[in-house]
mmCIF file with all atom_site columns, C-alpha atoms in Angstrom:
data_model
loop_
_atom_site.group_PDB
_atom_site.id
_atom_site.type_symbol
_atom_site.label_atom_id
_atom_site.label_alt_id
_atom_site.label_comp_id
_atom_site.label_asym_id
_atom_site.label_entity_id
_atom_site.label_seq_id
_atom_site.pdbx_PDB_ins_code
_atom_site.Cartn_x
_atom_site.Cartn_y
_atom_site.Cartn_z
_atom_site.occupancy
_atom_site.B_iso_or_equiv
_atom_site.pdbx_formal_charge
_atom_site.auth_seq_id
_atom_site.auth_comp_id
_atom_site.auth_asym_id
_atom_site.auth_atom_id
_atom_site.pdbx_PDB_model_num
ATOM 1   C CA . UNK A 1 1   ? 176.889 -93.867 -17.686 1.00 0.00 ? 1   UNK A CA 1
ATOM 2   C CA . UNK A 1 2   ? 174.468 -92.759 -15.317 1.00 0.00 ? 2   UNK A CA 1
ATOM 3   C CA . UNK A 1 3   ? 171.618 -89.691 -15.306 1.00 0.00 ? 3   UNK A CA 1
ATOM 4   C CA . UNK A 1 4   ? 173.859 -88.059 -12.775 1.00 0.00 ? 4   UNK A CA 1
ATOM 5   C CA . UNK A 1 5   ? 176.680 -88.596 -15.130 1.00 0.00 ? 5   UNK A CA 1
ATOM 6   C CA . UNK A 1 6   ? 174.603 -86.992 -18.277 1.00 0.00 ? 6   UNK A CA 1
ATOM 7   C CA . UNK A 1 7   ? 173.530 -84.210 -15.946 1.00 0.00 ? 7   UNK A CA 1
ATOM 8   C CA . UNK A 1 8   ? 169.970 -84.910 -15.356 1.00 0.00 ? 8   UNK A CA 1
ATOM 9   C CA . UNK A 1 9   ? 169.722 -85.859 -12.095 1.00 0.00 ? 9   UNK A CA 1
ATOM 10  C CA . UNK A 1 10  ? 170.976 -83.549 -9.408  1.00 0.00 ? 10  UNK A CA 1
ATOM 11  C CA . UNK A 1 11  ? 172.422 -85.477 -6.160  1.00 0.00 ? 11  UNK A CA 1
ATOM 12  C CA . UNK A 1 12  ? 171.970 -83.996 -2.762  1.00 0.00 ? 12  UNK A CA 1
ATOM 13  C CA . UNK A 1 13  ? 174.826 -85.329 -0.260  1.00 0.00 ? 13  UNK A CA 1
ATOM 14  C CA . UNK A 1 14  ? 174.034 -83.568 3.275   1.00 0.00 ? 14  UNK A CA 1
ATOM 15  C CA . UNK A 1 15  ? 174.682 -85.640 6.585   1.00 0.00 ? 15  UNK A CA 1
ATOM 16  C CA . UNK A 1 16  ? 173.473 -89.112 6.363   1.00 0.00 ? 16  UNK A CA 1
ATOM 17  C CA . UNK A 1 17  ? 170.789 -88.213 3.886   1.00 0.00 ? 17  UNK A CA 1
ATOM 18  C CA . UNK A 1 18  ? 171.221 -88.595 -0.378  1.00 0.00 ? 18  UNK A CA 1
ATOM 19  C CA . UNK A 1 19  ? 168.183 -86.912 -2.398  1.00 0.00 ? 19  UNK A CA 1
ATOM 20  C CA . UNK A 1 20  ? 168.109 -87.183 -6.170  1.00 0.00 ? 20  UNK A CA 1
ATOM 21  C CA . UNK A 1 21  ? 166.117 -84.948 -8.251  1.00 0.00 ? 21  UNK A CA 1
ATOM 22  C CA . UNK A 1 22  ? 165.103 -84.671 -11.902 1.00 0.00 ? 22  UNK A CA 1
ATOM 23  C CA . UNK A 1 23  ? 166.260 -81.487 -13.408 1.00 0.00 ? 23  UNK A CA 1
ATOM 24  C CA . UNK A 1 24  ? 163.133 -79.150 -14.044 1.00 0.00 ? 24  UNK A CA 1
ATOM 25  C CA . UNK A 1 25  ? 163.370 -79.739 -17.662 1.00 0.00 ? 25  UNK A CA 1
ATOM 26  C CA . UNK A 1 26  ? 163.814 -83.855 -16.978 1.00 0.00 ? 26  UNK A CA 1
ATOM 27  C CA . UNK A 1 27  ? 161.065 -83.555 -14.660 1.00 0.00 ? 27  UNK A CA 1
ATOM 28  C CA . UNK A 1 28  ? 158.468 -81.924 -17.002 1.00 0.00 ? 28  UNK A CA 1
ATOM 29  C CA . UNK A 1 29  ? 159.385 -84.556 -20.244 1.00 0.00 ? 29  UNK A CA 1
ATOM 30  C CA . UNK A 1 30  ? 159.095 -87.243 -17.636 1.00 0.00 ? 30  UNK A CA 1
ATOM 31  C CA . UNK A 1 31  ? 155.709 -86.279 -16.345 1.00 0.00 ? 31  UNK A CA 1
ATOM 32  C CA . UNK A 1 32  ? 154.409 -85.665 -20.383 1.00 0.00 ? 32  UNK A CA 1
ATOM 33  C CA . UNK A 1 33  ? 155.476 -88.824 -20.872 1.00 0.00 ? 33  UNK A CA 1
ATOM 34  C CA . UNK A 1 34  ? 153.855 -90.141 -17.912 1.00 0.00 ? 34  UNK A CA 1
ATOM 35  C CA . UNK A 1 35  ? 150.537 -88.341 -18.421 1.00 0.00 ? 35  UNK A CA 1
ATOM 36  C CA . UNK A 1 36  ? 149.916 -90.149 -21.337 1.00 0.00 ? 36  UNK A CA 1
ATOM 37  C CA . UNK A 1 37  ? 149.964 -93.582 -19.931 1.00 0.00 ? 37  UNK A CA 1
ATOM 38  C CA . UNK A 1 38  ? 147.252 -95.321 -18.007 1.00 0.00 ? 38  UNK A CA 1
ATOM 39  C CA . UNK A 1 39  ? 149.945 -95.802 -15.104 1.00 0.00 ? 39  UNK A CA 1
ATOM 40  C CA . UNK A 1 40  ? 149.405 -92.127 -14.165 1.00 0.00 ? 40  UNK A CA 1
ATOM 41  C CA . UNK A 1 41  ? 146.717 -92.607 -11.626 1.00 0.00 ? 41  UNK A CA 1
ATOM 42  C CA . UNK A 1 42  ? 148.397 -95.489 -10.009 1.00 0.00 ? 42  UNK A CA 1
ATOM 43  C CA . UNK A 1 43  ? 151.480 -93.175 -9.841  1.00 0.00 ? 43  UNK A CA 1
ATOM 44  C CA . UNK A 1 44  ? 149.681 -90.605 -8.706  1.00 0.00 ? 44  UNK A CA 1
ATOM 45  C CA . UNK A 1 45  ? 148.274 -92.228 -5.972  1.00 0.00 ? 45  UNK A CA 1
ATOM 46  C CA . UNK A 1 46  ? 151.433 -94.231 -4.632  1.00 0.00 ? 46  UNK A CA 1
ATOM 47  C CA . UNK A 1 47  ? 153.088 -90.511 -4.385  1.00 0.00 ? 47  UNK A CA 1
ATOM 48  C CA . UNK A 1 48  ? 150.260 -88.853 -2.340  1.00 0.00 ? 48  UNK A CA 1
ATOM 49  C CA . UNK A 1 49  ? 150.887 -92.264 -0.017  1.00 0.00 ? 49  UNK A CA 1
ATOM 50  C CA . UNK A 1 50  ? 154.589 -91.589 0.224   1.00 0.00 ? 50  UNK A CA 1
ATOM 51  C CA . UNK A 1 51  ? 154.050 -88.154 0.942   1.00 0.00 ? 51  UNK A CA 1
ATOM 52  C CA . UNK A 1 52  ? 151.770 -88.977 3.404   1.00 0.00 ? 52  UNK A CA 1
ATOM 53  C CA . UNK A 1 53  ? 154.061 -91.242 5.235   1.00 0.00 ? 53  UNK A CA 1
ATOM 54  C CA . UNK A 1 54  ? 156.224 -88.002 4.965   1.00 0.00 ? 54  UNK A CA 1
ATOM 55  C CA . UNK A 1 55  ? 154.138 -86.027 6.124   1.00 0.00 ? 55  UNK A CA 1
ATOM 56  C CA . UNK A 1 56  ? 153.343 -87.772 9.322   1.00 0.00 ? 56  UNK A CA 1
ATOM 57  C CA . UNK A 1 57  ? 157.080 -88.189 10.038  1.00 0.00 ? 57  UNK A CA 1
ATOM 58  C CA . UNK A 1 58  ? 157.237 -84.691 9.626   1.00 0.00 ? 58  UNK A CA 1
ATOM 59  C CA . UNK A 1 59  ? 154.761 -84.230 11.826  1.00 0.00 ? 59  UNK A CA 1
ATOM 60  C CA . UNK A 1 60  ? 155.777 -86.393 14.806  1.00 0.00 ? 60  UNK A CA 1
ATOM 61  C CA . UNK A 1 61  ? 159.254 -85.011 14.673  1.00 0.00 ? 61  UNK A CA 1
ATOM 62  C CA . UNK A 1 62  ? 157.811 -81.221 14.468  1.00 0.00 ? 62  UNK A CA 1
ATOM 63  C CA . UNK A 1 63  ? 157.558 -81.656 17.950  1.00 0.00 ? 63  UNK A CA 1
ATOM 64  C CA . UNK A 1 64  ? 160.903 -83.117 18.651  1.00 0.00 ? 64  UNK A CA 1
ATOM 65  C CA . UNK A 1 65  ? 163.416 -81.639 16.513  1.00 0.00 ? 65  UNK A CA 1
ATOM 66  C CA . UNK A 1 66  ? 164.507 -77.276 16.352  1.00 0.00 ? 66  UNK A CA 1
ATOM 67  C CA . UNK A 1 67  ? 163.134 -75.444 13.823  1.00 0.00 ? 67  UNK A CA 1
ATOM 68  C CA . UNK A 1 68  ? 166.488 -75.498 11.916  1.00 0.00 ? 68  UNK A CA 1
ATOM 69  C CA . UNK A 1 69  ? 166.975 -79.463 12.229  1.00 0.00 ? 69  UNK A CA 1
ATOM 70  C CA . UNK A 1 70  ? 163.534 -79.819 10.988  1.00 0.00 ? 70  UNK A CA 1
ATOM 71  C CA . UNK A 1 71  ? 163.868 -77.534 7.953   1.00 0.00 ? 71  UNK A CA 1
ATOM 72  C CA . UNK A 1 72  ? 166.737 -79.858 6.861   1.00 0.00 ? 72  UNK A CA 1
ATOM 73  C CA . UNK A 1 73  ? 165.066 -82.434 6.729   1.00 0.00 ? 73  UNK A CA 1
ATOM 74  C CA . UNK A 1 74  ? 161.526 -81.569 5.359   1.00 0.00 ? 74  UNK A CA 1
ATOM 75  C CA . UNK A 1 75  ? 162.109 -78.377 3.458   1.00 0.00 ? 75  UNK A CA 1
ATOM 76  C CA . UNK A 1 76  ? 162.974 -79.991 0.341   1.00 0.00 ? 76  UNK A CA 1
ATOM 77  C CA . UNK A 1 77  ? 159.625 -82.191 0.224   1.00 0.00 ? 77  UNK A CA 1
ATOM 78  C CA . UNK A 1 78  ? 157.196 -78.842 -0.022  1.00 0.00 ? 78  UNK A CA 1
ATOM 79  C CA . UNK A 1 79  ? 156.947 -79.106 -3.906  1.00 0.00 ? 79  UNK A CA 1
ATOM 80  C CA . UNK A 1 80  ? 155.727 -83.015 -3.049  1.00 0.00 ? 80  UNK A CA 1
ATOM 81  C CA . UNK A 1 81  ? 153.602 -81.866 -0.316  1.00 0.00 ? 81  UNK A CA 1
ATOM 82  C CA . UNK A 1 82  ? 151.692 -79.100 -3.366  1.00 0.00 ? 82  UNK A CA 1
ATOM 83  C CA . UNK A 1 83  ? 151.441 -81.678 -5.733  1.00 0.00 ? 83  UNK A CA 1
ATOM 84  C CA . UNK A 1 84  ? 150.120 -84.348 -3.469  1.00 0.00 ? 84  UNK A CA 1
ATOM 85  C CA . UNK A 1 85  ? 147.212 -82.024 -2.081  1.00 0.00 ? 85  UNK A CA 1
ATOM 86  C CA . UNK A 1 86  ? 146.513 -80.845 -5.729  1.00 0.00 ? 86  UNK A CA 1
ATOM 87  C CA . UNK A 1 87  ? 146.164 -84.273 -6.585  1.00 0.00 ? 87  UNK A CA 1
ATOM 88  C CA . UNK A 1 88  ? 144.315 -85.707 -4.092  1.00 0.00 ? 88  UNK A CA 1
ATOM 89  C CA . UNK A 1 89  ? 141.245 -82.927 -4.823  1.00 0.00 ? 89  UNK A CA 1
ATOM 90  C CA . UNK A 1 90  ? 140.951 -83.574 -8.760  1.00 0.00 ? 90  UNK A CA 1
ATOM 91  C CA . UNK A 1 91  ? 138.497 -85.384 -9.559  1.00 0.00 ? 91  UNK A CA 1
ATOM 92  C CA . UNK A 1 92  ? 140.682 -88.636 -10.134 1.00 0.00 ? 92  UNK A CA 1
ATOM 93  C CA . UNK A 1 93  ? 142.049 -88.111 -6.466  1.00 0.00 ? 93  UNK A CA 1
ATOM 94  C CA . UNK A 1 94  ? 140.235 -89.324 -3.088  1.00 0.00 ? 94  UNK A CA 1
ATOM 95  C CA . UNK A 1 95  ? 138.516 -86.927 -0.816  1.00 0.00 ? 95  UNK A CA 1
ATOM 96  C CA . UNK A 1 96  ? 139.342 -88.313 2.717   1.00 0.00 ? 96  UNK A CA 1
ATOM 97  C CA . UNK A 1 97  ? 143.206 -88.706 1.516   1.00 0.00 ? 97  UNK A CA 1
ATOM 98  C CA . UNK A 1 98  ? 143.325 -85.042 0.625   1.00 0.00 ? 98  UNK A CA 1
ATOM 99  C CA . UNK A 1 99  ? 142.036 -84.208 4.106   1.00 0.00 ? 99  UNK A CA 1
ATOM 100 C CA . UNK A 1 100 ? 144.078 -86.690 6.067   1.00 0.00 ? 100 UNK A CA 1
ATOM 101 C CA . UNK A 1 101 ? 147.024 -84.921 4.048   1.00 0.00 ? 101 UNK A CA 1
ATOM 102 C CA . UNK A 1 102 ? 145.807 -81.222 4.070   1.00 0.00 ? 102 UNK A CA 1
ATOM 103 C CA . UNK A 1 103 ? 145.821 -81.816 8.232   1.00 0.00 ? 103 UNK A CA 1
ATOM 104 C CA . UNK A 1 104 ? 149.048 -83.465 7.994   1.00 0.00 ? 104 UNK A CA 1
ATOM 105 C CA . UNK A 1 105 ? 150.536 -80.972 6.214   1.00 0.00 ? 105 UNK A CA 1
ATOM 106 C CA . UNK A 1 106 ? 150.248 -78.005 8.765   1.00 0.00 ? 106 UNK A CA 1
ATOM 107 C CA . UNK A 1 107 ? 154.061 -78.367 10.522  1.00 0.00 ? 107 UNK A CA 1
ATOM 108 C CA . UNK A 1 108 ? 154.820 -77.428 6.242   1.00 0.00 ? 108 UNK A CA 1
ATOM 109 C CA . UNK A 1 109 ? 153.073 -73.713 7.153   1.00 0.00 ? 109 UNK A CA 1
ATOM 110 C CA . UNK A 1 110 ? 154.173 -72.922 10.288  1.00 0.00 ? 110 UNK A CA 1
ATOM 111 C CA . UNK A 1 111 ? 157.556 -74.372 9.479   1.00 0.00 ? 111 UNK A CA 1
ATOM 112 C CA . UNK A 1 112 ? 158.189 -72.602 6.225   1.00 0.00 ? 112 UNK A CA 1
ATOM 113 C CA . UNK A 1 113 ? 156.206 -69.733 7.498   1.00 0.00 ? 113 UNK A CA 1
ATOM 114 C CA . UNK A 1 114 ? 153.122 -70.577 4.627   1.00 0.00 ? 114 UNK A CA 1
ATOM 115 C CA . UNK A 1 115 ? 150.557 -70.184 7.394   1.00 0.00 ? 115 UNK A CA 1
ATOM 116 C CA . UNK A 1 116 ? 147.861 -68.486 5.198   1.00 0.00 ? 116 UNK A CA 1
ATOM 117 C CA . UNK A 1 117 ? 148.212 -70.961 2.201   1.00 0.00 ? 117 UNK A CA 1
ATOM 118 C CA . UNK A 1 118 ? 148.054 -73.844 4.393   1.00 0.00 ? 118 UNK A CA 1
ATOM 119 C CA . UNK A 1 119 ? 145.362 -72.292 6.399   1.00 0.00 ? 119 UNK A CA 1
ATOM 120 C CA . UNK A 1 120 ? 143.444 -71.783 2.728   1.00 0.00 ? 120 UNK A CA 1
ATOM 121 C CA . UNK A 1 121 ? 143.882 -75.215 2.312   1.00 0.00 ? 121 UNK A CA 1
ATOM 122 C CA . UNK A 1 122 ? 142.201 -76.417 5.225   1.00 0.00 ? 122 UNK A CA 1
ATOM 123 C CA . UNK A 1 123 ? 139.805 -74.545 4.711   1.00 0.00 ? 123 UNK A CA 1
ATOM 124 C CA . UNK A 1 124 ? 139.645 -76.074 1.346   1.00 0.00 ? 124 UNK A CA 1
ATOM 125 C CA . UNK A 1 125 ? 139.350 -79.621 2.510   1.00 0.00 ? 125 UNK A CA 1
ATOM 126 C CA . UNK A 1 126 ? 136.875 -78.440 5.154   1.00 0.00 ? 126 UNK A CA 1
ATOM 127 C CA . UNK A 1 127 ? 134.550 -77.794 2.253   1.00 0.00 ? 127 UNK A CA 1
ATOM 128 C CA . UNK A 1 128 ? 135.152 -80.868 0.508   1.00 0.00 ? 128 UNK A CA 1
ATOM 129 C CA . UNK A 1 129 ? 134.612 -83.143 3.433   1.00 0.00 ? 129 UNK A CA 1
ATOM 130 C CA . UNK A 1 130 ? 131.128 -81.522 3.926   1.00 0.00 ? 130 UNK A CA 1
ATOM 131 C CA . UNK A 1 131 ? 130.201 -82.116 0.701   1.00 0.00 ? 131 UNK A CA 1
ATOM 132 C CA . UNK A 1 132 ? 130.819 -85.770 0.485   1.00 0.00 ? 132 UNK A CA 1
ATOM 133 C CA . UNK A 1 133 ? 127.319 -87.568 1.028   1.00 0.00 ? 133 UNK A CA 1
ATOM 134 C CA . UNK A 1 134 ? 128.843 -89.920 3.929   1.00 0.00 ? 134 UNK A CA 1
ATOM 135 C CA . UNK A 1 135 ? 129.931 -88.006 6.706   1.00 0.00 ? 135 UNK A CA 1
ATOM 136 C CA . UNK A 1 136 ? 133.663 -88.140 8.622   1.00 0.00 ? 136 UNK A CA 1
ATOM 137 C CA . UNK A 1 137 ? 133.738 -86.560 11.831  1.00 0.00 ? 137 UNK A CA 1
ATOM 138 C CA . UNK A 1 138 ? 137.243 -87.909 12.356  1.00 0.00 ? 138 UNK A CA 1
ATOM 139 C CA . UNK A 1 139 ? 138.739 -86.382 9.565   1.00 0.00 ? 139 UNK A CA 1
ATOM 140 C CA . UNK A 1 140 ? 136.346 -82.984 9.819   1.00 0.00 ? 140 UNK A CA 1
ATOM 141 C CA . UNK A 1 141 ? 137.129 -82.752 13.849  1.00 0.00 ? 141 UNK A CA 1
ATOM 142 C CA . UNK A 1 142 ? 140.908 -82.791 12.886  1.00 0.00 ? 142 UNK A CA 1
ATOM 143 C CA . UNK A 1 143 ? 140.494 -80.040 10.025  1.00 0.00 ? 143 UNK A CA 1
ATOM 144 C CA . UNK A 1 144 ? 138.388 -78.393 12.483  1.00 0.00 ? 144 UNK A CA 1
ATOM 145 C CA . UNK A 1 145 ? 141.000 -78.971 15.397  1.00 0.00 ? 145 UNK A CA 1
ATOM 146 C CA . UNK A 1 146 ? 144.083 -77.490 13.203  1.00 0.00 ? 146 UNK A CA 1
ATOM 147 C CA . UNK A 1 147 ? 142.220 -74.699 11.926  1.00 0.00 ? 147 UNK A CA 1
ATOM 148 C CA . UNK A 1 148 ? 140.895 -73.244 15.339  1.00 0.00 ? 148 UNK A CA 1
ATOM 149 C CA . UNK A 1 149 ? 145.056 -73.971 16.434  1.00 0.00 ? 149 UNK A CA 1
ATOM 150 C CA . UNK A 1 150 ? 145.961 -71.969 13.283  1.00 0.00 ? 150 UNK A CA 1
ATOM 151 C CA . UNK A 1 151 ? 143.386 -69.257 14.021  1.00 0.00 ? 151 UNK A CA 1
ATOM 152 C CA . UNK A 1 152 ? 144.389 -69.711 17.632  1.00 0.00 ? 152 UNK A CA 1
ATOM 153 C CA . UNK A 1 153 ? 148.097 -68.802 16.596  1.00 0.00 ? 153 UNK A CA 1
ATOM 154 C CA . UNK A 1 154 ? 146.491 -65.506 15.059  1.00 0.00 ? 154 UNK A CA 1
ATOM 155 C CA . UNK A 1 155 ? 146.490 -62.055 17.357  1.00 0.00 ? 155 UNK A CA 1
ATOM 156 C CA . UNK A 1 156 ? 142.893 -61.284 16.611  1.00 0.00 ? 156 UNK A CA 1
ATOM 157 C CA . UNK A 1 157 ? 140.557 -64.703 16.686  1.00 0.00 ? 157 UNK A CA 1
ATOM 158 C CA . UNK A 1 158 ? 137.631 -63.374 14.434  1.00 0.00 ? 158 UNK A CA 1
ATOM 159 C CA . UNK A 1 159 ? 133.907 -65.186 15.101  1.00 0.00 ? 159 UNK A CA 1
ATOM 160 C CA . UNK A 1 160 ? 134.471 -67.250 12.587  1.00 0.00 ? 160 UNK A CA 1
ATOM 161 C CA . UNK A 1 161 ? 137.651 -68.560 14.231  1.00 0.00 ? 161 UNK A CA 1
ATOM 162 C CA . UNK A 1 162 ? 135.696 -69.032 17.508  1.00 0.00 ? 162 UNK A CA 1
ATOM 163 C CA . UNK A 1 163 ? 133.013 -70.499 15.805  1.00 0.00 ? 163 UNK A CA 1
ATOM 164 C CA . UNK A 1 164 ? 135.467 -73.340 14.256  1.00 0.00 ? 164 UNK A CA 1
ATOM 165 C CA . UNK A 1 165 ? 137.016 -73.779 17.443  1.00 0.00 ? 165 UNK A CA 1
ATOM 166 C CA . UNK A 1 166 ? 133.894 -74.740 19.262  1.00 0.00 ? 166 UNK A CA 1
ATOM 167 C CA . UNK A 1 167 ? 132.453 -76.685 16.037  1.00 0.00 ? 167 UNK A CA 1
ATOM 168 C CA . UNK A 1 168 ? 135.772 -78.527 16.335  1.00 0.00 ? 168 UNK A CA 1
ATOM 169 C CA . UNK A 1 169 ? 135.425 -78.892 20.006  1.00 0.00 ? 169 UNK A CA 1
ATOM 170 C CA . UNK A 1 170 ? 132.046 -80.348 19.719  1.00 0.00 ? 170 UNK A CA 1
ATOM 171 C CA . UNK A 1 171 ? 133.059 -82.729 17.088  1.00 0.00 ? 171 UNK A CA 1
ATOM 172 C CA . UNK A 1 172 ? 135.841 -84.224 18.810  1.00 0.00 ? 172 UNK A CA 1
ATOM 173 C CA . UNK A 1 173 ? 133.247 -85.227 21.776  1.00 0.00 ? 173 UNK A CA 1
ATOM 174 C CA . UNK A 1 174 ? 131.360 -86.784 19.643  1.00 0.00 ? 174 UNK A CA 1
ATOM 175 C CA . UNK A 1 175 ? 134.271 -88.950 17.844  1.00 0.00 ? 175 UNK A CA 1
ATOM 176 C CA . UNK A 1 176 ? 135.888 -89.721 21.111  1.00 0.00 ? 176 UNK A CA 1
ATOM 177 C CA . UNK A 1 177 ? 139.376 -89.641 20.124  1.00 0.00 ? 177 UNK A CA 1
ATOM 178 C CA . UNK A 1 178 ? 141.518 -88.380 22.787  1.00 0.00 ? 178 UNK A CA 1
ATOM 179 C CA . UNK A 1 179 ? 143.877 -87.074 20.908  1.00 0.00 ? 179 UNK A CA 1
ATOM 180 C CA . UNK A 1 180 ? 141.559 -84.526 19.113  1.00 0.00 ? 180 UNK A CA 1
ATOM 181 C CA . UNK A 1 181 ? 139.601 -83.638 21.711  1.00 0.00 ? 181 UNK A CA 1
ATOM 182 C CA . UNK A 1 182 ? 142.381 -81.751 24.245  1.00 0.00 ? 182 UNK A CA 1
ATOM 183 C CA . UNK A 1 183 ? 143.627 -79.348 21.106  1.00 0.00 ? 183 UNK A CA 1
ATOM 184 C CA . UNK A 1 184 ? 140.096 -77.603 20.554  1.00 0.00 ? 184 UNK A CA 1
ATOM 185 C CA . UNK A 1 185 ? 139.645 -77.337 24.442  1.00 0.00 ? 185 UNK A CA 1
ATOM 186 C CA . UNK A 1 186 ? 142.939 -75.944 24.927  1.00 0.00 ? 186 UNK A CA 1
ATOM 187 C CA . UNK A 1 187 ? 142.740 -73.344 22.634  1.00 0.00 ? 187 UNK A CA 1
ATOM 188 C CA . UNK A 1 188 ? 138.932 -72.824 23.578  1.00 0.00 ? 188 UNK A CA 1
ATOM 189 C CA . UNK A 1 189 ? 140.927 -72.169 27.005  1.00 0.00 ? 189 UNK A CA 1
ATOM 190 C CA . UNK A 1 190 ? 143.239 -69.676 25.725  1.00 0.00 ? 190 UNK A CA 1
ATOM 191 C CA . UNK A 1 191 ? 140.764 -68.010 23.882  1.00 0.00 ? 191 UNK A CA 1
ATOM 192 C CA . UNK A 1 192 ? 138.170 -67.488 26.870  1.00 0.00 ? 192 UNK A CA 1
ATOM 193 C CA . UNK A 1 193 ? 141.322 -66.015 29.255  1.00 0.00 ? 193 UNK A CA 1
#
């Protein structure tokens, strides 16, 4: 017999995609279980990967799929998206991972309409990345990058806002990367209009 079978699985059949999930109650005897083995950082860690591939599929497709396609597909994964963050900033996770996911996981906010949470938690990882003793303007000019586009997105850009934006601005001349450099000046743009 299978955990479908005994009723502690659930099985999602929609369009080409199959999802299983652990019942609540499965879930939380499973991760007791799990806590108390010296596996749980490993597991820990290979789920904030996975949802970090996730997350930059999700991201890349943002751009190419409707709102309503893209909810079908990503919706489900915002519990995984939570629990990978919360992770990835205790003190057993990794800094630069939680940033590199916290920026990833901005399409989840606008998306599922949790701008201000995700916005808090950019902010969050903003703060973290300064305090780690080795600097990394990559990952700080694309915090820096998404939050001026989230405050951007905002009616009213307070100073604070326009100071990120030029902070991230600045920081993405100084990495080089193309690809954060334009979003900063663009919304620098908008803003000066």
């Amino acid at each position: 017999m299978n955990l479908a079978d005994k009723s502690l699985v659930t099985t999602d059949i929609s369009e080409n995609t199959v999802r299983h999930r652990l019942l609540h109650t499965t879930r939380a005897y499973a991760f007791a279980k799990l806590s108390k083995t010296d596996d749980c950082g490993d597991i820990y860690s290979w789920h904030a990967d996975y949802v970090g591939k996730l997350l930059r599929r999700g991201e890349a497709d943002w751009e190419a799929m409707t709102r309503s396609e893209w909810l079908a597909t990503y919706e489900y994964a915002i519990d995984d998206v939570r629990a990978a963050l919360d992770w990835a900033f205790s003190p057993d996770g990794n800094a630069i991972l939680a940033a590199d996911l916290t920026a990833a996981s901005v399409p989840f906010g606008y998306q599922l309409g949790l701008i201000e949470e995700f916005r808090d938690r950019v902010k969050f990882a903003l703060a973290w990345v300064s305090a780690i003793p080795m600097r990394q303007p990559l990952v700080e000019a694309r915090l820096k990058t998404v939050l001026g586009q989230m405050e951007g997105n905002l009616q009213d850009v307070s100073t604070d806002g326009r100071s990120t934006i030029a902070s991230a601005a600045e920081l993405s001349d100084t990495v080089g990367v193309a690809k954060y450099q334009v979003g900063p000046m663009v919304v620098k743009t908008i803003h000066e209009i």
